[in-house]
Coordinates of C-alpha atoms and ligand atoms in Angstrom, one line a residue:
M26 CA 8.3 -4.0 -13.5
F27 CA 5.1 -2.7 -11.4
L28 CA 2.7 -5.4 -10.8
R29 CA -0.6 -4.6 -12.5
D30 CA -4.4 -7.0 -11.5
I31 CA -4.2 -6.1 -8.2
W32 CA -4.9 -3.7 -5.2
Y33 CA -2.6 -1.1 -4.2
F34 CA -3.5 1.8 -1.3
A35 CA -3.6 4.8 -2.8
V36 CA -5.0 7.1 0.5
P37 CA -6.6 7.1 3.9
G38 CA -10.7 7.6 3.8
E39 CA -10.4 10.7 6.3
S40 CA -8.0 12.3 3.6
L41 CA -11.0 12.6 1.7
V42 CA -14.5 14.9 2.4
P43 CA -17.2 14.3 0.5
G44 CA -17.1 16.4 -3.2
A45 CA -12.6 16.1 -2.4
M46 CA -10.3 15.4 -4.5
V47 CA -6.9 14.5 -4.7
H48 CA -4.3 13.9 -7.1
K49 CA -1.3 10.7 -6.4
V50 CA 1.0 9.5 -9.1
L51 CA 0.7 5.9 -8.5
L52 CA 2.6 4.2 -10.5
G53 CA 4.6 6.0 -12.8
D54 CA 0.7 8.0 -14.0
P55 CA -1.2 9.8 -12.5
I56 CA -4.7 10.0 -11.0
V57 CA -7.3 11.9 -9.1
I58 CA -8.9 10.1 -6.8
G59 CA -11.9 11.8 -6.0
R60 CA -15.0 11.3 -3.5
E61 CA -18.5 12.0 -4.0
A62 CA -20.7 14.0 -2.3
D63 CA -22.9 10.7 -1.1
G64 CA -19.0 9.4 0.7
T65 CA -19.1 7.2 -2.8
P66 CA -14.7 7.5 -4.1
F67 CA -13.2 7.3 -7.5
A68 CA -10.5 7.0 -9.6
L69 CA -9.5 8.6 -12.8
R70 CA -6.8 9.0 -15.3
D71 CA -5.6 12.8 -14.2
I72 CA -5.6 13.6 -17.9
C73 CA -8.3 15.5 -19.7
P74 CA -8.8 13.8 -22.9
H75 CA -9.5 17.1 -24.9
R76 CA -6.1 18.8 -24.7
G77 CA -4.3 16.8 -20.7
V78 CA -4.9 19.0 -18.2
P79 CA -4.9 18.1 -15.2
L80 CA -8.7 17.0 -14.1
S81 CA -8.4 16.7 -10.4
S82 CA -7.5 20.5 -11.3
G83 CA -11.3 21.4 -11.8
A84 CA -14.5 20.7 -9.6
L85 CA -16.5 18.5 -8.2
F86 CA -19.9 18.5 -8.6
S87 CA -22.2 16.7 -7.4
P88 CA -25.8 15.0 -8.8
Q89 CA -27.6 18.0 -7.6
T90 CA -25.6 20.6 -9.2
S91 CA -23.7 19.1 -12.4
G92 CA -26.5 19.7 -14.6
C93 CA -26.0 16.1 -16.5
G94 CA -27.8 14.4 -13.3
T95 CA -25.1 12.2 -12.3
S96 CA -21.6 14.4 -10.1
A97 CA -18.6 14.7 -12.5
I98 CA -15.8 16.7 -13.0
E99 CA -16.0 20.0 -15.2
C100 CA -12.7 20.0 -16.4
P101 CA -11.0 24.4 -16.5
Y102 CA -9.9 24.4 -19.9
H103 CA -12.8 24.5 -21.2
G104 CA -15.8 23.3 -19.0
W105 CA -15.3 19.5 -20.4
K106 CA -17.6 17.1 -17.5
F107 CA -16.9 13.6 -16.5
R108 CA -19.1 11.1 -14.3
P109 CA -17.1 9.1 -12.0
D110 CA -16.6 6.6 -13.9
G111 CA -14.9 8.6 -17.1
H112 CA -17.4 9.1 -20.1
C113 CA -17.6 12.7 -20.5
A114 CA -21.2 14.3 -20.4
E115 CA -21.2 17.6 -21.3
I116 CA -19.1 20.0 -24.1
P117 CA -19.8 23.5 -23.6
S118 CA -18.1 24.6 -27.1
L119 CA -20.7 22.5 -28.8
V120 CA -23.7 24.5 -30.3
P121 CA -27.6 21.9 -30.7
D122 CA -26.8 21.0 -33.8
Q123 CA -23.2 19.6 -33.7
E124 CA -23.8 15.6 -33.7
M125 CA -21.3 14.1 -31.4
D126 CA -21.5 10.9 -29.6
I127 CA -19.6 12.2 -26.1
E128 CA -20.2 9.4 -24.7
R129 CA -17.6 7.7 -26.2
I130 CA -14.9 10.1 -25.5
K131 CA -14.1 7.8 -22.1
V132 CA -11.2 8.4 -19.3
R133 CA -9.5 5.0 -17.2
S134 CA -11.2 5.0 -14.3
Y135 CA -9.9 2.8 -12.4
P136 CA -12.0 0.6 -9.7
V137 CA -12.2 2.1 -6.2
R138 CA -12.7 0.1 -2.3
E139 CA -12.7 1.8 1.0
V140 CA -12.1 -0.8 3.3
Q141 CA -11.2 -0.1 7.1
G142 CA -10.8 3.5 6.7
N143 CA -8.6 3.0 3.8
I144 CA -9.0 3.3 -0.1
W145 CA -7.4 1.0 -2.6
I146 CA -7.5 1.0 -5.8
Y147 CA -7.3 -1.8 -8.1
I148 CA -4.5 -0.9 -10.9
A149 CA -5.1 -3.3 -14.0
D150 CA -2.6 -4.2 -17.0
D151 CA -2.7 -2.0 -19.9
A152 CA -4.1 -5.1 -22.1
H153 CA -6.8 -4.9 -20.8
P154 CA -7.6 -2.0 -18.3
D155 CA -11.6 -1.7 -17.7
A156 CA -10.9 -5.6 -16.4
A157 CA -13.3 -6.2 -13.8
P158 CA -10.7 -6.9 -10.4
T159 CA -11.3 -10.5 -9.7
I160 CA -9.6 -10.5 -5.9
D161 CA -10.7 -8.0 -2.6
P162 CA -8.4 -5.5 -1.5
P163 CA -6.3 -7.0 2.0
E164 CA -8.8 -6.7 5.0
V165 CA -7.3 -6.9 8.9
P166 CA -8.7 -9.4 11.1
D167 CA -10.9 -8.5 13.8
F168 CA -11.4 -5.5 13.1
G169 CA -14.7 -5.3 10.9
N170 CA -15.7 -1.8 9.1
K171 CA -13.8 -0.1 12.0
V172 CA -11.6 2.8 10.8
P173 CA -7.6 3.3 12.2
N174 CA -6.5 4.4 15.6
I175 CA -3.5 6.0 14.2
R176 CA -1.1 6.3 10.9
E177 CA 1.9 8.1 9.7
A178 CA 3.1 7.6 5.8
M179 CA 7.1 8.1 4.5
V180 CA 8.0 8.7 0.3
F181 CA 11.3 6.3 0.8
D182 CA 13.6 7.9 -2.6
C183 CA 13.6 4.0 -4.1
H184 CA 11.8 1.4 -5.7
I185 CA 9.5 -0.7 -4.7
D186 CA 11.3 -3.3 -4.4
H187 CA 13.7 -1.9 -1.4
A188 CA 10.8 -0.4 0.9
V189 CA 9.1 -3.7 0.7
I190 CA 12.0 -6.3 1.1
G191 CA 13.6 -3.4 4.3
L192 CA 10.1 -4.4 5.4
M193 CA 10.8 -7.7 5.4
D194 CA 14.4 -8.2 6.4
P195 CA 15.0 -9.9 9.5
A196 CA 18.9 -8.5 10.4
H197 CA 18.5 -5.0 10.1
G198 CA 16.5 -4.7 13.3
P199 CA 18.9 -4.7 15.4
F200 CA 21.5 -2.4 13.8
V201 CA 18.4 0.3 11.8
H202 CA 15.9 0.8 15.0
Q203 CA 18.8 0.7 17.9
A204 CA 17.2 2.8 20.4
W205 CA 16.7 1.9 23.9
W206 CA 12.9 1.5 24.2
W207 CA 13.6 -1.0 21.4
R208 CA 16.9 -3.0 20.9
S209 CA 20.4 -2.7 20.3
S210 CA 23.1 -5.5 18.6
K211 CA 23.8 -6.5 21.9
S212 CA 20.9 -7.8 22.3
I213 CA 21.2 -10.8 19.3
H214 CA 20.0 -14.1 19.1
E215 CA 19.3 -16.8 17.8
K216 CA 15.7 -17.3 16.1
A217 CA 13.6 -20.4 14.6
K218 CA 10.1 -19.3 13.4
D219 CA 7.5 -21.0 11.2
F220 CA 6.2 -19.8 7.5
A221 CA 3.2 -21.0 5.4
P222 CA 2.1 -20.0 2.6
N223 CA -1.2 -17.8 2.0
P224 CA -3.6 -17.2 -1.6
R225 CA -0.8 -14.1 -2.5
G226 CA 2.2 -14.4 0.2
F227 CA 2.8 -16.1 2.9
T228 CA 2.6 -16.2 7.4
M229 CA 4.5 -16.0 10.5
V230 CA 3.0 -18.0 11.8
A231 CA 1.0 -17.0 15.3
H232 CA 4.6 -17.3 17.5
T233 CA 5.8 -15.7 20.6
P234 CA 7.6 -11.7 20.3
S235 CA 12.1 -12.3 21.0
S236 CA 12.0 -10.7 25.0
N237 CA 14.6 -8.5 23.2
S238 CA 11.3 -6.9 22.3
A239 CA 10.7 -4.1 24.7
G240 CA 8.2 -2.8 23.4
Y241 CA 5.6 -5.6 23.1
K242 CA 6.1 -4.8 27.0
V243 CA 4.5 -1.7 27.1
L244 CA 0.9 -4.1 26.0
G245 CA 0.3 -6.3 28.5
G246 CA 0.6 -9.3 28.9
K247 CA 2.0 -11.8 27.2
P248 CA 1.1 -10.9 23.0
V249 CA 0.8 -13.8 20.5
T250 CA 1.7 -12.3 16.8
E251 CA 1.1 -13.3 13.5
I252 CA 2.8 -11.7 10.8
S253 CA 1.4 -12.1 7.0
F254 CA 3.2 -10.9 4.2
Q255 CA 0.8 -10.9 -0.1
L256 CA 1.8 -9.4 -2.9
P257 CA 2.1 -6.3 -4.1
G258 CA 3.5 -4.7 -0.3
I259 CA 1.7 -5.5 2.6
R260 CA 2.4 -6.3 5.3
I261 CA -0.2 -7.2 8.7
E262 CA 0.4 -8.1 11.7
H263 CA -1.8 -9.5 14.0
I264 CA -0.7 -9.4 17.9
K265 CA -3.2 -10.7 20.4
I266 CA -3.1 -9.4 24.1
G267 CA -5.3 -11.5 26.0
K268 CA -8.3 -9.6 25.5
H269 CA -7.3 -7.8 24.0
T270 CA -6.1 -7.1 19.4
V271 CA -3.6 -5.2 17.9
C272 CA -3.7 -4.9 14.3
G273 CA -0.5 -3.6 12.1
L274 CA -1.3 -2.6 8.3
T275 CA 2.2 -1.9 6.4
T276 CA 1.1 -0.5 2.6
V277 CA 4.5 -0.1 0.3
T278 CA 2.6 1.6 -2.4
P279 CA 4.9 2.9 -5.5
L280 CA 4.2 6.7 -6.8
D281 CA 6.8 6.2 -9.9
E282 CA 10.4 4.0 -10.2
K283 CA 12.4 5.7 -8.0
R284 CA 9.7 6.7 -5.9
T285 CA 7.6 4.7 -3.1
E286 CA 5.6 5.4 0.0
I287 CA 5.2 3.9 2.9
T288 CA 1.9 3.4 5.1
Q289 CA 1.7 2.3 8.9
T290 CA -1.5 2.1 10.2
F291 CA -2.8 0.5 13.2
Y292 CA -6.2 -0.6 15.0
W293 CA -6.4 -1.4 18.0
T294 CA -9.0 -2.4 20.5
M295 CA -7.5 -1.2 24.3
P296 CA -9.2 1.7 24.6
F297 CA -6.7 3.7 27.8
L298 CA -3.8 3.9 24.2
S299 CA -6.4 6.6 23.2
F300 CA -3.9 8.5 25.4
A301 CA -0.4 7.1 23.8
K302 CA -1.6 8.1 20.9
P303 CA 1.1 11.4 20.7
I304 CA 3.8 8.8 22.1
A305 CA 3.1 6.2 19.5
R306 CA 3.2 8.9 16.6
Q307 CA 6.5 9.9 17.3
F308 CA 7.8 6.3 17.6
M309 CA 5.8 5.5 13.9
R310 CA 7.6 8.6 12.8
A311 CA 10.7 6.8 14.9
F312 CA 11.1 3.9 13.7
L313 CA 9.4 4.9 10.0
G314 CA 12.5 7.1 9.8
Q315 CA 15.3 5.3 9.9
D316 CA 14.6 2.5 7.7
R317 CA 13.1 5.5 5.3
D318 CA 17.3 7.2 6.0
M319 CA 18.3 3.5 5.8
V320 CA 16.9 3.3 2.3
N321 CA 18.4 5.9 1.3
L322 CA 21.4 5.5 2.1
Q323 CA 21.8 2.0 0.0
Q324 CA 20.8 3.9 -3.3
K325 CA 24.7 5.8 -3.0
G326 CA 25.8 2.1 -4.1
L327 CA 22.4 1.2 -6.0
K328 CA 23.5 4.4 -8.8
F329 CA 26.6 2.1 -9.7
E330 CA 24.3 -1.4 -9.7
P331 CA 26.1 -3.3 -8.1
R332 CA 25.6 -7.2 -8.0
L333 CA 23.7 -7.9 -5.0
M334 CA 23.8 -10.6 -2.4
L335 CA 20.9 -11.9 -1.2
I336 CA 22.1 -15.3 1.4
N337 CA 19.8 -17.5 4.0
D338 CA 18.0 -18.0 6.0
S339 CA 17.7 -13.8 6.9
D340 CA 17.1 -13.5 3.4
I341 CA 14.8 -16.0 2.6
Q342 CA 11.4 -14.1 2.6
A343 CA 13.8 -10.8 -0.3
K344 CA 14.1 -14.5 -2.3
W345 CA 9.5 -15.4 -1.9
Y346 CA 9.3 -12.2 -2.4
H347 CA 10.7 -11.6 -6.3
R348 CA 9.2 -15.7 -7.1
L349 CA 6.1 -14.2 -5.7
K350 CA 6.9 -11.5 -7.9
T351 CA 7.4 -13.1 -11.3
E352 CA 4.5 -16.2 -10.8
W353 CA 1.8 -13.1 -10.0
A354 CA 2.9 -11.1 -13.3
K355 CA 3.7 -14.4 -14.6
S356 CA -0.1 -15.4 -14.2
V357 CA -1.6 -11.5 -15.3
E358 CA 0.6 -12.5 -18.8
D359 CA -1.4 -16.5 -19.0
G360 CA -4.0 -15.3 -17.7
S361 CA -4.1 -18.2 -15.9
D362 CA -4.5 -18.7 -11.5
F363 CA -1.4 -17.5 -10.0
V364 CA 0.7 -20.6 -8.2
N365 CA 2.9 -19.4 -4.9
P366 CA 6.0 -21.3 -5.5
I367 CA 6.6 -21.1 -0.7
E368 CA 6.5 -24.4 1.3
P369 CA 6.3 -24.8 5.1
I370 CA 9.2 -24.5 6.1
T371 CA 11.5 -23.5 9.7
L372 CA 13.0 -20.1 9.5
R373 CA 16.9 -19.6 11.5
W374 CA 18.4 -16.3 12.1
R375 CA 19.8 -14.4 14.3
S376 CA 18.2 -11.2 14.8
Ligands
LIG428 S1 -8.5 20.0 -22.0 FE1 -10.2 19.8 -20.6 S2 -11.5 20.6 -22.0 FE2 -10.0 20.6 -22.7
LIG429 FE1 13.1 -1.7 8.9

């Protein structure tokens, strides 16, 4: 089950130059994501309604060259043209007296927003595919419309639920992310963290990270961190260190039932960190790779459809994720307001 009526991170803004198109499967559906000559991004179902050829394999014309006054994609098979809103603008095989209301031919279009260098796509429920978004895509605090300083993406061979649960799991760190620069299983100690609901998820309220997180020492000063999670699989870590801020945005996007893309994006205010980018990239790759290797290993067991366990308190965030999903799906189905089922609480675990 994938959640609908919600924004999914689709592609990094910097990966899409004006006039470009990319094909991507999101939630099992083929989508062409393009950028018009003036910079406006758009997204359409990547299937020509005539005979099914992917539109992304055609050409994207500017309003000056398309011959129809707007930007248009030309399908490579019979040259039908489609505007960025999905409406058909031209069928070259028609002779002048063959009357056909071509505007009525339409490819599904998806609302797209580019925020802070991230391109988000709103995937409405199939019951109302043209419904306009009622919510805004996620944003990291304190960075206005700045673009990211660094990002790294990886595909995990698992369903989105296992990727999200792996991401919010506080107990795997000392085992999966063992490294001299991070932590080891010997550094495990008891923790207590306060949680509160947010509009579409929950927040681990501002705290000073545990002393065994050596990674924070590199940043200097005493950091204060707030970590929020929101549906469908967005984690925002906001770190304040003196006058500086670092924000990590982790997005979990289902490509299909068995493949999920994790994109880790960072924003920071420290100019000196730019010099550390190559090394930061290595760390990000190593870190994401450790999570990917573990969820991929997990698939070997999941293939046999075992019953799984969620224990208190270390798996309570995973339980919340399931409850949030259920509530969201219910609100989409009945058209009712989403009610967040989470109450403020302190969770305790050892990690
Ligand atoms: S298949 Fe696209 S125009 Fe015919
Ligand atoms: Fe992890």
